[in-house]
mmCIF file of C-alpha atoms in Angstrom:
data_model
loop_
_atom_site.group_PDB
_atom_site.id
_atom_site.type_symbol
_atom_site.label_atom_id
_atom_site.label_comp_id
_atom_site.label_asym_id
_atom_site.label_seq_id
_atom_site.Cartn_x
_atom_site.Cartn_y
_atom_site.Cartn_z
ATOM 1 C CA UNK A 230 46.424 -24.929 -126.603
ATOM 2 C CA UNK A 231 46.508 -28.606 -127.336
ATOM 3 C CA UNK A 232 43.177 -29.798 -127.887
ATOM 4 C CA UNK A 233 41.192 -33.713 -127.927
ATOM 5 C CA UNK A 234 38.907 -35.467 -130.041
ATOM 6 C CA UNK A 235 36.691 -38.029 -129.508
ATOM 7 C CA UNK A 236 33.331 -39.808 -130.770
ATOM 8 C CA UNK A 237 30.042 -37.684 -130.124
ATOM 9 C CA UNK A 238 28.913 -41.181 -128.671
ATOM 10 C CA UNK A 239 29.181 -44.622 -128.078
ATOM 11 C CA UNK A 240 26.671 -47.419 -126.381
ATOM 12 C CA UNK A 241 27.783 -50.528 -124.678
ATOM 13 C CA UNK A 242 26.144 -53.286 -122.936
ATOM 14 C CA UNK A 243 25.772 -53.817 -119.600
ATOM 15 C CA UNK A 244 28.273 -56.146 -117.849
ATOM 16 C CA UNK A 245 30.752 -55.646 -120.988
ATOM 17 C CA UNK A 246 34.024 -53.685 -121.561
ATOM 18 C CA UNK A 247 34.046 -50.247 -122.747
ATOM 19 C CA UNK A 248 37.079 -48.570 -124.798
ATOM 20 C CA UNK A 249 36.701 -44.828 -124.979
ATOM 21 C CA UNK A 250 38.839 -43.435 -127.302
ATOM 22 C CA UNK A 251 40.287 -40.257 -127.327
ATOM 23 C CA UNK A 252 42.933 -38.463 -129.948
ATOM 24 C CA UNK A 253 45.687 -35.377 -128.928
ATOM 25 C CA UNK A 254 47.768 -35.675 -131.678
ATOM 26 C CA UNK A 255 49.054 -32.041 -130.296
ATOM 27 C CA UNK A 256 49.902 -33.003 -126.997
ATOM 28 C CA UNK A 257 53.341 -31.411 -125.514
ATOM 29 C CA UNK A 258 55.439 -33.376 -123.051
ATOM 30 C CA UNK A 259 54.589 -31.346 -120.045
ATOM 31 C CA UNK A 260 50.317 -32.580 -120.552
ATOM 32 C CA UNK A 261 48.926 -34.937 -118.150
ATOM 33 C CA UNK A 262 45.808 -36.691 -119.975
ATOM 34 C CA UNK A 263 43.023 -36.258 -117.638
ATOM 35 C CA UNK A 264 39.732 -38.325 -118.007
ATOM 36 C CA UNK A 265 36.486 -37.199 -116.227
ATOM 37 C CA UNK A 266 33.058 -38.089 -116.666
ATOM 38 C CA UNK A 267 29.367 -36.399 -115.654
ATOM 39 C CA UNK A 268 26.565 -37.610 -115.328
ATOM 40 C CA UNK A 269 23.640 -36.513 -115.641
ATOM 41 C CA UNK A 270 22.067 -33.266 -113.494
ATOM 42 C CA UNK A 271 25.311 -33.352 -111.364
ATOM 43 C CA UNK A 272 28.971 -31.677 -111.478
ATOM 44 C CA UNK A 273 32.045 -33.574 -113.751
ATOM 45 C CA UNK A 274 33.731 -36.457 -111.849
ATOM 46 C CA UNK A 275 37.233 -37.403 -111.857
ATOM 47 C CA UNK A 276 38.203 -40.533 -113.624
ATOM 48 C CA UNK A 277 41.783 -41.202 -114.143
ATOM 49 C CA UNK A 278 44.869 -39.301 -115.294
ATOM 50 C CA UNK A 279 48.377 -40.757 -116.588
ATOM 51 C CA UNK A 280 51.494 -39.197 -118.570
ATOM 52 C CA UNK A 281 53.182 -41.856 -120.016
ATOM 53 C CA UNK A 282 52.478 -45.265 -118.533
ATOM 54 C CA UNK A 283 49.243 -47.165 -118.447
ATOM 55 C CA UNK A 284 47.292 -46.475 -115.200
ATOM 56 C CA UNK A 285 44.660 -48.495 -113.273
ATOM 57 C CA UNK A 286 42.535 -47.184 -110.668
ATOM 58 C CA UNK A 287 38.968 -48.202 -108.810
ATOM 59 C CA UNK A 288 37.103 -46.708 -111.532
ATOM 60 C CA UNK A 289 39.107 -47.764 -114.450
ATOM 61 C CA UNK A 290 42.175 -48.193 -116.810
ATOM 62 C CA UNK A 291 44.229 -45.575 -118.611
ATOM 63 C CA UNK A 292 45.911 -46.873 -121.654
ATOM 64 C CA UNK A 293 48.386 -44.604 -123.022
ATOM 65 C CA UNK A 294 50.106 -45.113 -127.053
ATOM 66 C CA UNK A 295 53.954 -45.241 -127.328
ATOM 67 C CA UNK A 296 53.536 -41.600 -128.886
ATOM 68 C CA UNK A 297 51.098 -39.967 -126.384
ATOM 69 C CA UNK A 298 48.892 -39.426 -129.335
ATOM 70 C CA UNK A 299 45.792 -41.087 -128.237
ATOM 71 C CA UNK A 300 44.877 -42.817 -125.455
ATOM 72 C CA UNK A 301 41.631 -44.816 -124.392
ATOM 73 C CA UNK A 302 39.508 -45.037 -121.065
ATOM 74 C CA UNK A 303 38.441 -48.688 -120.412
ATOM 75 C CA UNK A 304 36.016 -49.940 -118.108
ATOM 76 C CA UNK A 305 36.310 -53.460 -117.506
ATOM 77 C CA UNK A 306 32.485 -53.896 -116.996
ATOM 78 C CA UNK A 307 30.106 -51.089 -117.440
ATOM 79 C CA UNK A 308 27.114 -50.945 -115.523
ATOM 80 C CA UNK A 309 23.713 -48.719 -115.741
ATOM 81 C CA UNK A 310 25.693 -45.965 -113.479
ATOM 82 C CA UNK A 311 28.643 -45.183 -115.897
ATOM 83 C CA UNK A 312 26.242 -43.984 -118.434
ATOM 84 C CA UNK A 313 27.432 -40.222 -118.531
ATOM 85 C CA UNK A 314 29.825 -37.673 -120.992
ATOM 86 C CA UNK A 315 32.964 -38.824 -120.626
ATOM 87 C CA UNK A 316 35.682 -35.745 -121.048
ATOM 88 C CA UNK A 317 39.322 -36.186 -122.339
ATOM 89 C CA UNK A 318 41.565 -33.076 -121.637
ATOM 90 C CA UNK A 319 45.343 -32.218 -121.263
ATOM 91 C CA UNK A 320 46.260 -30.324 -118.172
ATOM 92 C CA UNK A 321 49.801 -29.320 -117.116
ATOM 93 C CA UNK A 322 51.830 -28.988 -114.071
ATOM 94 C CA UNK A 323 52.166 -25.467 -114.754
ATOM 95 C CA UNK A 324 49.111 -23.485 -114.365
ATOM 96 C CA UNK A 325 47.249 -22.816 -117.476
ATOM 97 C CA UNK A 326 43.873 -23.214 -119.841
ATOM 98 C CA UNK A 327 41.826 -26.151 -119.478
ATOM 99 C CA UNK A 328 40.016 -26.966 -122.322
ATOM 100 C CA UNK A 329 37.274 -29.126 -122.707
ATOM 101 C CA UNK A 330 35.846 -31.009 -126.095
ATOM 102 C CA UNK A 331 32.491 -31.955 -126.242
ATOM 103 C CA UNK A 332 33.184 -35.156 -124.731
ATOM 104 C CA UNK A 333 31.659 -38.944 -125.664
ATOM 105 C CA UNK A 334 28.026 -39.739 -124.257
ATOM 106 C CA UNK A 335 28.138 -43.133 -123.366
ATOM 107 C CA UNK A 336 24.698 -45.517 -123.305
ATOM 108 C CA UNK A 337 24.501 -48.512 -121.508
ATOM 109 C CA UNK A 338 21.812 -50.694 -122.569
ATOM 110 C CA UNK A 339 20.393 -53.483 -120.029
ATOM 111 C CA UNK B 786 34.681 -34.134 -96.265
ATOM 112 C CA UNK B 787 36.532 -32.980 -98.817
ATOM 113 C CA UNK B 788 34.188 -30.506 -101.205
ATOM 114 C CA UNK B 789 33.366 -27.798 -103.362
ATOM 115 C CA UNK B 790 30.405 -25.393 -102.320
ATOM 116 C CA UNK B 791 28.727 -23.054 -105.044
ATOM 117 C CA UNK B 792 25.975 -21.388 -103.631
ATOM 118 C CA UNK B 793 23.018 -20.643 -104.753
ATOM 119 C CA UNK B 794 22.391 -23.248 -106.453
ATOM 120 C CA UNK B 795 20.077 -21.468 -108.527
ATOM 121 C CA UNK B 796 19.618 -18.203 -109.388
ATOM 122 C CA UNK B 797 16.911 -15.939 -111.811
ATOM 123 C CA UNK B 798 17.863 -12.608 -112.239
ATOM 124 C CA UNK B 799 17.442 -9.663 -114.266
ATOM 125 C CA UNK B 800 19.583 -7.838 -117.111
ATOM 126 C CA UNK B 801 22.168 -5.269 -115.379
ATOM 127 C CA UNK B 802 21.441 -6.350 -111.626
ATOM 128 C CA UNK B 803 25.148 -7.520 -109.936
ATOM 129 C CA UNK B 804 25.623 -10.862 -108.951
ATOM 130 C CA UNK B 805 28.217 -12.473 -107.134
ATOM 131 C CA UNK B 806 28.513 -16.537 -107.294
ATOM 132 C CA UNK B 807 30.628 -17.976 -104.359
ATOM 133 C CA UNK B 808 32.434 -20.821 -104.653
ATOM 134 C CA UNK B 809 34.252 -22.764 -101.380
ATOM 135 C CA UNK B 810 36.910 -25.371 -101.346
ATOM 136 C CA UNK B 811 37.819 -26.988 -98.326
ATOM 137 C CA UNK B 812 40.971 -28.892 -99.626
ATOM 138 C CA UNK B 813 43.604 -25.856 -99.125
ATOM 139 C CA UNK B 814 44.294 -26.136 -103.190
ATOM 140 C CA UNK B 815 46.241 -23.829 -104.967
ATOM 141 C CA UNK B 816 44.085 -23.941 -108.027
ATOM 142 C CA UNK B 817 40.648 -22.506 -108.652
ATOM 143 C CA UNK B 818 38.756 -22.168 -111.820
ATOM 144 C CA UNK B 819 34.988 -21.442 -113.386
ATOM 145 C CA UNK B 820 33.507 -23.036 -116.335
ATOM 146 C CA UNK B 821 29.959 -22.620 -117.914
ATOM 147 C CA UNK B 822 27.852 -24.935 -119.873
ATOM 148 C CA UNK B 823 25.447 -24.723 -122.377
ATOM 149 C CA UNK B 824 23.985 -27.144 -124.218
ATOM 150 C CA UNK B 825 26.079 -28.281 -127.687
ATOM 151 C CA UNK B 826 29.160 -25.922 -126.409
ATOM 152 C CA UNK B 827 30.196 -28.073 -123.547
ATOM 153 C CA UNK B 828 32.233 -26.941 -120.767
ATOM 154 C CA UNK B 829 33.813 -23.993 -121.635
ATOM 155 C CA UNK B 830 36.587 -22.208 -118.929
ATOM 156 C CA UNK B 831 35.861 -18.364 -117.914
ATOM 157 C CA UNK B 832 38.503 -17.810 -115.551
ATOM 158 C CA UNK B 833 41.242 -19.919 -113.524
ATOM 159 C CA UNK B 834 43.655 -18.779 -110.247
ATOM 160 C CA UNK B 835 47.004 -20.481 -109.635
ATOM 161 C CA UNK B 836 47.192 -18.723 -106.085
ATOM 162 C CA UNK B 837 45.582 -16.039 -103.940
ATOM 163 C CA UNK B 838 45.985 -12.780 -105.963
ATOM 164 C CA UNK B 839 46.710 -14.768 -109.148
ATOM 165 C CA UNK B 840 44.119 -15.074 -111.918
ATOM 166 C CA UNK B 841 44.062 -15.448 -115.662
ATOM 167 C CA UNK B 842 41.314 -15.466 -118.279
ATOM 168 C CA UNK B 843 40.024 -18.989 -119.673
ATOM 169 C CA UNK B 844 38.139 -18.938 -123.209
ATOM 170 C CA UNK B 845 35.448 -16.622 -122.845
ATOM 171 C CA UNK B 846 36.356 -14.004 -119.557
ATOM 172 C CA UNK B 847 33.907 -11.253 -121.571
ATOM 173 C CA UNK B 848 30.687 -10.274 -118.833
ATOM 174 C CA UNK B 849 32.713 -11.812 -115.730
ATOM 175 C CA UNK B 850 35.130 -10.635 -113.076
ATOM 176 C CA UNK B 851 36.816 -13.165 -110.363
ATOM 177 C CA UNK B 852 39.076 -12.159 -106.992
ATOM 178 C CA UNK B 853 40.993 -14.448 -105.152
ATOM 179 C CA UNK B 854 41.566 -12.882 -102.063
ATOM 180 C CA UNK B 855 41.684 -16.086 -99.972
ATOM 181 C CA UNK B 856 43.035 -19.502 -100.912
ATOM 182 C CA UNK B 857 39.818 -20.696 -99.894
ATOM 183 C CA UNK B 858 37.176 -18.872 -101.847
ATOM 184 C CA UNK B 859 37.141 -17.902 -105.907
ATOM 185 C CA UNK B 860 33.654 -15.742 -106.594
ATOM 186 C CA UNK B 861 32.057 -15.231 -109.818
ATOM 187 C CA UNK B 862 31.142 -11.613 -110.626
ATOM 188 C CA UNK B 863 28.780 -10.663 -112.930
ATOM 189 C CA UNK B 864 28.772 -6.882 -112.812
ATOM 190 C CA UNK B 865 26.298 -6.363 -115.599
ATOM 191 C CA UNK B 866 24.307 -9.768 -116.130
ATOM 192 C CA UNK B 867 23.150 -10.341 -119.598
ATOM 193 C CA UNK B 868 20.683 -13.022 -120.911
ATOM 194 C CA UNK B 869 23.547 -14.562 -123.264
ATOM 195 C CA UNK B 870 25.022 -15.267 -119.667
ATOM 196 C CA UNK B 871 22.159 -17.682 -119.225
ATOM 197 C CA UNK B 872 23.963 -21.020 -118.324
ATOM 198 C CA UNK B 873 25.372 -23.665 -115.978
ATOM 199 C CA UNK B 874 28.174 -22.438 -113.579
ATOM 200 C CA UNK B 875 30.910 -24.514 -112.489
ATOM 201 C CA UNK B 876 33.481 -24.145 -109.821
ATOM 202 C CA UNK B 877 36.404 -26.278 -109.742
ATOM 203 C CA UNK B 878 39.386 -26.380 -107.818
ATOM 204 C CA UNK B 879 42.912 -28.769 -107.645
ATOM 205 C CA UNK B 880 46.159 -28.674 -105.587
ATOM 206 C CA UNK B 881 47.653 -28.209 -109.102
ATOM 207 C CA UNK B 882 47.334 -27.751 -112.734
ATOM 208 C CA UNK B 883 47.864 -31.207 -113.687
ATOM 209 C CA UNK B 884 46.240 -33.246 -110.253
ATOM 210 C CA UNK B 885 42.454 -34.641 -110.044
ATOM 211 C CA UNK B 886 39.684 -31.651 -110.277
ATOM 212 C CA UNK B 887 36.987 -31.848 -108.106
ATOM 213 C CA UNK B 888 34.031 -30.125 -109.239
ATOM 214 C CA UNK B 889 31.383 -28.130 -107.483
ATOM 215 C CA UNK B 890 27.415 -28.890 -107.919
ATOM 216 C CA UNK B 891 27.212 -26.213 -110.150
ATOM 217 C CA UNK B 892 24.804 -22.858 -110.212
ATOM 218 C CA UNK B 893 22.152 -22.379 -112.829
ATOM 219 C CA UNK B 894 21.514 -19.449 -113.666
ATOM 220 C CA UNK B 895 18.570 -17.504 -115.787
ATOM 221 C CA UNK B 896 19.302 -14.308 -116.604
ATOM 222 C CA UNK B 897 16.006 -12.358 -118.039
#
């Protein structure tokens, strides 16, 4: 099962970008990186997803390496609410284990 | 509005009564799963369903049964409740392996 790493946390400040980094150096070509995030006292919240290209959505921006080896979540400015765990995890097509790391807690500071 | 409903949301209980945790989805997905939480272990998959009649075990199946005898609904079953089983319960469900999850609220349970 191809698993992710990332930092046990990171802070930014308010109104700044936010890079959250994550490493699958094991991912296979059928994974989909999936990003979600939880805040506190509630369930986790879908993010983003990509495979191979970049992605942009409401929330934020998937950037993808040439080698699907890492990728990093960006939010263009982070605010008081995105303060939550932020999960990296490969899912596939094909039904199978889901398999989450510990995930990055990410501080916002006013 | 698209959801998933865990109910209850919170549940004490004692060692070796049954329990059953439902979980809802109102999305007509293909894919179901439970995970539980604990503090410094993350989330950590019991069980997942690719269809009605379709299950398979996540990372730690040991204390829990599922069914999935509707699209619609995926219960939890604890036949034998232990206090390790003391945790966070979450539903989750997705048209397919590799689409956006949506989550339920979760169920916390205290098993003593």
């Amino acid at each position: 099962d191809a698993k992710t790493t990332q930092p046990n946390s990171m802070e930014s400040n308010e109104e700044e970008p936010v890079h959250l980094p994550c490493n699958h150096s094991t991912i296979s070509g059928t994974d989909y990186i999936h990003w979600y995030r939880q805040l506190p006292s509630q369930g986790p919240e879908y993010v983003i997803h990509g495979l191979t290209s970049n992605v942009n959505n409401r929330m934020a921006s998937l950037a993808i390496a040439e080698d699907r080896k890492s990728s990093t979540l960006i939010l263009h400015r982070a605010t008081l609410r995105d303060a939550a765990v932020y999960y990296c995890i490969l899912r596939k097509t094909s039904y199978d284990k889901v398999i989450f790391g510990p995930g990055t807690s990410l501080s916002v500071i006013p | 509005e698209a959801q998933v409903t865990q109910n209850p949301r919170y549940l004490i209980t004692v060692t070796g009564k049954k329990l059953t945790v439902t979980c809802s989805q109102n999305m007509n997905h293909e894919y179901m799963s439970w995970y539980r939480q604990d503090p410094g272990l993350g989330l950590r998959q019991i069980y997942y369903s690719m269809n009605v009649e379709v299950t398979d075990k996540g990372d730690v199946p040991e204390g829990y049964k599922v069914s999935r005898k509707e699209k619609r609904n995926f219960p939890l079953i604890l036949e034998s409740p232990s206090p390790n089983q003391t945790s966070l319960y979450f539903c989750a469900s997705s048209p397919t392996g590799a689409t956006e999850a949506f989550f339920g609220q979760g169920t916390r349970l205290t098993v003593v």
